[in-house]
Tab-separated table of C-alpha atoms in Angstrom:
chain	number	residue	atom	x	y	z
A	9	UNK	CA	-51.273	-116.119	-108.876
A	10	UNK	CA	-51.260	-119.501	-110.703
A	11	UNK	CA	-54.946	-120.031	-109.942
A	12	UNK	CA	-58.192	-119.118	-111.703
A	13	UNK	CA	-59.923	-118.743	-108.341
A	14	UNK	CA	-57.316	-116.312	-107.031
A	15	UNK	CA	-57.370	-114.361	-110.303
A	16	UNK	CA	-61.166	-113.966	-110.091
A	17	UNK	CA	-60.871	-112.855	-106.445
A	18	UNK	CA	-58.215	-110.261	-107.290
A	19	UNK	CA	-60.250	-108.848	-110.189
A	20	UNK	CA	-63.270	-108.639	-107.876
A	21	UNK	CA	-61.262	-106.763	-105.245
A	22	UNK	CA	-59.978	-104.306	-107.873
A	23	UNK	CA	-63.511	-103.925	-109.299
A	24	UNK	CA	-62.323	-104.810	-112.809
A	25	UNK	CA	-65.400	-105.507	-114.944
A	26	UNK	CA	-66.032	-106.930	-118.385
A	27	UNK	CA	-66.220	-104.545	-121.337
A	28	UNK	CA	-69.565	-102.845	-121.888
A	29	UNK	CA	-71.094	-103.372	-125.325
A	30	UNK	CA	-74.210	-101.801	-126.800
A	31	UNK	CA	-75.806	-103.608	-129.738
A	32	UNK	CA	-77.310	-101.876	-132.766
A	33	UNK	CA	-80.693	-102.548	-131.175
A	34	UNK	CA	-79.581	-100.654	-128.082
A	35	UNK	CA	-79.213	-103.723	-125.851
A	36	UNK	CA	-76.479	-103.289	-123.256
A	37	UNK	CA	-74.302	-106.185	-122.166
A	38	UNK	CA	-71.154	-106.551	-120.118
A	39	UNK	CA	-70.044	-104.327	-117.263
A	40	UNK	CA	-70.201	-107.261	-114.849
A	41	UNK	CA	-67.626	-109.046	-112.749
A	42	UNK	CA	-65.443	-111.410	-114.725
A	43	UNK	CA	-65.931	-115.111	-114.068
A	44	UNK	CA	-63.762	-118.119	-114.905
A	45	UNK	CA	-65.376	-119.000	-118.226
A	46	UNK	CA	-64.694	-115.714	-120.053
A	47	UNK	CA	-61.276	-115.422	-118.379
A	48	UNK	CA	-60.241	-118.906	-119.513
A	49	UNK	CA	-61.377	-118.081	-123.058
A	50	UNK	CA	-59.210	-114.948	-123.015
A	51	UNK	CA	-56.193	-116.730	-121.535
A	52	UNK	CA	-56.337	-119.528	-124.128
A	53	UNK	CA	-56.728	-117.252	-127.173
A	54	UNK	CA	-53.570	-117.579	-129.343
A	55	UNK	CA	-54.119	-114.119	-130.817
A	56	UNK	CA	-52.096	-112.777	-127.863
A	57	UNK	CA	-49.145	-114.840	-129.091
A	58	UNK	CA	-49.360	-113.236	-132.523
A	59	UNK	CA	-51.186	-116.246	-133.952
A	60	UNK	CA	-54.560	-116.902	-135.550
A	61	UNK	CA	-56.541	-120.108	-135.257
A	62	UNK	CA	-58.119	-121.777	-138.286
A	63	UNK	CA	-59.699	-125.254	-138.327
A	64	UNK	CA	-58.051	-126.294	-135.055
A	65	UNK	CA	-54.612	-125.185	-136.293
A	66	UNK	CA	-52.746	-121.992	-135.481
A	67	UNK	CA	-50.858	-119.900	-138.018
A	68	UNK	CA	-48.683	-116.788	-137.768
A	69	UNK	CA	-50.744	-113.602	-137.871
A	70	UNK	CA	-49.906	-110.153	-139.189
A	71	UNK	CA	-49.854	-108.665	-135.691
A	72	UNK	CA	-47.136	-108.666	-133.046
A	73	UNK	CA	-47.480	-110.896	-129.950
A	74	UNK	CA	-48.005	-109.170	-126.630
A	75	UNK	CA	-46.782	-112.073	-124.441
A	76	UNK	CA	-43.744	-114.316	-124.853
A	77	UNK	CA	-43.740	-118.075	-125.460
A	78	UNK	CA	-42.539	-119.201	-121.980
A	79	UNK	CA	-45.338	-117.258	-120.257
A	80	UNK	CA	-47.907	-118.584	-122.762
A	81	UNK	CA	-46.762	-122.190	-122.174
A	82	UNK	CA	-46.903	-121.743	-118.408
A	83	UNK	CA	-50.454	-120.332	-118.504
A	84	UNK	CA	-51.689	-123.106	-120.819
A	85	UNK	CA	-50.231	-125.747	-118.489
A	86	UNK	CA	-52.088	-124.208	-115.526
A	87	UNK	CA	-55.347	-124.099	-117.499
A	88	UNK	CA	-54.931	-127.710	-118.630
A	89	UNK	CA	-54.336	-128.855	-115.049
A	90	UNK	CA	-57.474	-127.021	-113.926
A	91	UNK	CA	-59.572	-128.626	-116.670
A	92	UNK	CA	-58.403	-132.057	-115.586
A	93	UNK	CA	-59.502	-131.447	-112.001
A	94	UNK	CA	-62.914	-130.065	-112.986
A	95	UNK	CA	-64.020	-132.705	-115.494
A	96	UNK	CA	-66.704	-134.293	-113.289
A	97	UNK	CA	-70.224	-135.434	-114.110
A	98	UNK	CA	-72.894	-132.843	-113.379
A	99	UNK	CA	-75.859	-135.106	-112.684
A	100	UNK	CA	-76.005	-136.452	-109.166
A	101	UNK	CA	-72.802	-134.678	-108.153
A	102	UNK	CA	-72.625	-132.610	-104.977
A	103	UNK	CA	-69.912	-130.366	-106.415
A	104	UNK	CA	-70.956	-126.707	-106.550
A	105	UNK	CA	-70.928	-126.570	-110.323
A	106	UNK	CA	-71.721	-122.860	-110.583
A	107	UNK	CA	-69.266	-121.448	-108.036
A	108	UNK	CA	-67.555	-118.500	-109.722
A	109	UNK	CA	-69.966	-118.476	-112.671
A	110	UNK	CA	-73.188	-117.070	-111.225
A	111	UNK	CA	-74.246	-113.591	-110.112
A	112	UNK	CA	-77.559	-112.272	-108.857
A	113	UNK	CA	-79.788	-109.736	-110.572
A	114	UNK	CA	-77.651	-106.888	-109.209
A	115	UNK	CA	-74.425	-108.381	-110.583
A	116	UNK	CA	-73.232	-109.576	-107.160
A	117	UNK	CA	-71.425	-112.946	-106.995
A	118	UNK	CA	-73.410	-115.857	-105.545
A	119	UNK	CA	-71.575	-118.430	-103.457
A	120	UNK	CA	-72.396	-122.024	-102.425
A	121	UNK	CA	-74.121	-122.498	-99.078
A	122	UNK	CA	-74.656	-125.817	-97.286
A	123	UNK	CA	-76.995	-126.689	-94.409
A	124	UNK	CA	-78.485	-129.761	-92.758
A	125	UNK	CA	-81.973	-130.074	-91.320
A	126	UNK	CA	-83.870	-133.138	-90.165
A	127	UNK	CA	-81.162	-135.432	-91.438
A	128	UNK	CA	-81.297	-133.898	-94.915
A	129	UNK	CA	-78.547	-131.856	-96.507
A	130	UNK	CA	-79.439	-128.733	-98.500
A	131	UNK	CA	-77.337	-126.888	-101.050
A	132	UNK	CA	-78.058	-123.331	-102.149
A	133	UNK	CA	-76.378	-120.454	-103.923
A	134	UNK	CA	-76.659	-117.172	-102.052
A	135	UNK	CA	-75.407	-113.647	-102.703
A	136	UNK	CA	-71.979	-113.368	-101.117
A	137	UNK	CA	-72.237	-111.637	-97.751
A	138	UNK	CA	-69.419	-109.208	-98.613
A	139	UNK	CA	-71.653	-107.705	-101.296
A	140	UNK	CA	-74.739	-107.244	-99.113
A	141	UNK	CA	-74.518	-103.935	-97.271
A	142	UNK	CA	-76.848	-102.102	-94.882
A	143	UNK	CA	-79.739	-100.521	-96.724
A	144	UNK	CA	-78.833	-102.303	-99.950
A	145	UNK	CA	-80.733	-104.922	-101.905
A	146	UNK	CA	-81.314	-108.160	-99.962
A	147	UNK	CA	-79.363	-111.290	-100.736
A	148	UNK	CA	-80.726	-113.669	-103.369
A	149	UNK	CA	-80.960	-117.398	-102.663
A	150	UNK	CA	-81.741	-120.359	-104.931
A	151	UNK	CA	-81.644	-124.136	-104.615
A	152	UNK	CA	-78.354	-125.356	-106.092
A	153	UNK	CA	-79.844	-128.517	-107.533
A	154	UNK	CA	-82.712	-126.666	-109.201
A	155	UNK	CA	-80.635	-123.961	-110.837
A	156	UNK	CA	-77.880	-126.373	-111.925
A	157	UNK	CA	-80.470	-128.647	-113.530
A	158	UNK	CA	-82.165	-125.679	-115.194
A	159	UNK	CA	-78.938	-124.313	-116.662
A	160	UNK	CA	-77.950	-127.767	-117.929
A	161	UNK	CA	-81.301	-128.282	-119.638
A	162	UNK	CA	-81.351	-124.768	-121.147
A	163	UNK	CA	-77.848	-125.203	-122.580
A	164	UNK	CA	-78.643	-128.648	-123.983
A	165	UNK	CA	-81.896	-127.406	-125.559
A	166	UNK	CA	-80.269	-124.454	-127.304
A	167	UNK	CA	-76.974	-126.056	-128.329
A	168	UNK	CA	-78.830	-129.004	-129.870
A	169	UNK	CA	-80.890	-126.636	-132.027
A	170	UNK	CA	-78.800	-126.083	-135.164
A	171	UNK	CA	-81.092	-123.319	-136.450
A	172	UNK	CA	-80.742	-121.408	-133.179
A	173	UNK	CA	-76.953	-121.849	-133.188
A	174	UNK	CA	-76.630	-120.551	-136.748
A	175	UNK	CA	-78.799	-117.513	-135.985
A	176	UNK	CA	-77.049	-116.762	-132.680
A	177	UNK	CA	-73.533	-117.044	-134.124
A	178	UNK	CA	-74.512	-115.334	-137.359
A	179	UNK	CA	-73.024	-118.113	-139.478
A	180	UNK	CA	-74.457	-120.991	-141.502
A	181	UNK	CA	-71.235	-122.976	-141.182
A	182	UNK	CA	-72.364	-126.553	-140.400
A	183	UNK	CA	-69.162	-127.229	-138.448
A	184	UNK	CA	-70.188	-124.776	-135.735
A	185	UNK	CA	-73.697	-126.249	-135.402
A	186	UNK	CA	-72.215	-129.758	-135.338
A	187	UNK	CA	-69.781	-128.789	-132.592
A	188	UNK	CA	-72.602	-127.234	-130.567
A	189	UNK	CA	-74.676	-130.402	-130.979
A	190	UNK	CA	-71.752	-132.540	-129.860
A	191	UNK	CA	-71.336	-130.458	-126.733
A	192	UNK	CA	-75.073	-130.696	-126.019
A	193	UNK	CA	-74.936	-134.504	-126.255
A	194	UNK	CA	-71.894	-134.729	-123.978
A	195	UNK	CA	-73.518	-132.541	-121.339
A	196	UNK	CA	-76.864	-134.372	-121.545
A	197	UNK	CA	-75.228	-137.808	-121.301
A	198	UNK	CA	-72.989	-136.819	-118.392
A	199	UNK	CA	-69.776	-137.260	-120.396
A	200	UNK	CA	-68.717	-133.800	-119.289
A	201	UNK	CA	-69.771	-131.858	-116.221
A	202	UNK	CA	-71.765	-128.661	-116.222
A	203	UNK	CA	-68.842	-126.778	-114.722
A	204	UNK	CA	-66.502	-127.895	-117.479
A	205	UNK	CA	-69.075	-126.905	-120.101
A	206	UNK	CA	-69.329	-123.412	-118.592
A	207	UNK	CA	-65.551	-123.022	-118.758
A	208	UNK	CA	-65.203	-124.293	-122.321
A	209	UNK	CA	-68.143	-122.273	-123.674
A	210	UNK	CA	-67.400	-119.073	-121.758
A	211	UNK	CA	-70.807	-119.135	-120.051
A	212	UNK	CA	-71.850	-116.992	-117.101
A	213	UNK	CA	-75.247	-116.931	-115.410
A	214	UNK	CA	-77.232	-114.000	-114.049
A	215	UNK	CA	-80.122	-114.913	-111.767
A	216	UNK	CA	-82.940	-112.496	-111.115
A	217	UNK	CA	-86.387	-112.883	-109.603
A	218	UNK	CA	-88.306	-115.149	-112.035
A	219	UNK	CA	-85.584	-115.005	-114.693
A	220	UNK	CA	-82.323	-116.710	-115.638
A	221	UNK	CA	-79.982	-115.085	-118.155
A	222	UNK	CA	-77.055	-116.980	-119.624
A	223	UNK	CA	-74.265	-115.217	-121.500
A	224	UNK	CA	-72.238	-117.394	-123.882
A	225	UNK	CA	-69.046	-116.342	-125.649
A	226	UNK	CA	-69.547	-117.102	-129.382
A	227	UNK	CA	-65.777	-117.219	-129.913
A	228	UNK	CA	-65.570	-120.367	-127.788
A	229	UNK	CA	-67.812	-122.345	-130.164
A	230	UNK	CA	-66.078	-120.927	-133.218
A	231	UNK	CA	-62.646	-121.798	-131.882
A	232	UNK	CA	-63.615	-125.343	-130.877
A	233	UNK	CA	-65.114	-125.856	-134.355
A	234	UNK	CA	-61.797	-124.831	-135.895
A	235	UNK	CA	-63.069	-121.552	-137.294
A	236	UNK	CA	-60.912	-118.420	-137.594
A	237	UNK	CA	-61.412	-115.716	-135.021
A	238	UNK	CA	-63.280	-112.684	-136.415
A	239	UNK	CA	-61.463	-109.368	-136.665
A	240	UNK	CA	-64.198	-107.538	-134.744
A	241	UNK	CA	-65.396	-108.305	-131.236
A	242	UNK	CA	-68.534	-110.414	-131.103
A	243	UNK	CA	-71.353	-109.662	-128.719
A	244	UNK	CA	-72.074	-112.361	-126.132
A	245	UNK	CA	-74.978	-114.637	-126.979
A	246	UNK	CA	-77.803	-114.153	-124.482
A	247	UNK	CA	-80.241	-116.891	-123.496
A	248	UNK	CA	-83.178	-115.989	-121.247
A	249	UNK	CA	-85.336	-118.534	-119.411
A	250	UNK	CA	-87.886	-118.435	-116.630
A	251	UNK	CA	-86.793	-119.359	-113.100
A	252	UNK	CA	-89.230	-119.271	-110.199
A	253	UNK	CA	-86.905	-120.742	-107.592
A	254	UNK	CA	-85.148	-117.484	-106.609
A	255	UNK	CA	-85.883	-115.966	-103.204
A	256	UNK	CA	-84.860	-112.493	-102.016
A	257	UNK	CA	-83.941	-112.118	-98.359
A	258	UNK	CA	-83.491	-114.857	-95.805
């Protein structure tokens, strides 16, 4: 396929969902359509090459690789090219920063929508029409600028909070909190776009009436801080915030 967009589309068509996890507290996560962020995190994980990452270096692991080196190199080159194209500032940009990363409260993908009225141009995200059937739940719609700004501010607020990062990751390692703070500063100052931050942090957004839920892959922060990957799967980190801008129906 040679394209993250086409890969997401194919997984959607085949109804391939993320793994379902149930926490010790009984909270269920996963079971949703895979977006670019989590996919890019999977595709860039050297564990599939039989390697482990520690402090930004990779070392041979005790397990056998499941893909060969030429295929790994080809995939990493495609991912690197995609990152170069997407590294745009998020503030003031008219790029649809959340395309491919946002679903509505029913888990249906939301797509960018553009309209002009009275000389003004409007940008929204709306539930994709292919997922709105007769008798089903109505489409959700939200102002693109409002939800992009909200997600940026929520990420900055949480990533800049070292105590929250340590509790969410389950580690007091200062390198992880420092890396999170660095990413918060870069996003806040416009050094990196929102879209790029979502990719690098494995973030997806779920938008319901009056509520925004962000899911962040803890492995992304650990890997970027040079920490070894844990043996066991880690539950996604969930951030919940209020959002009153969502409308159901036309």
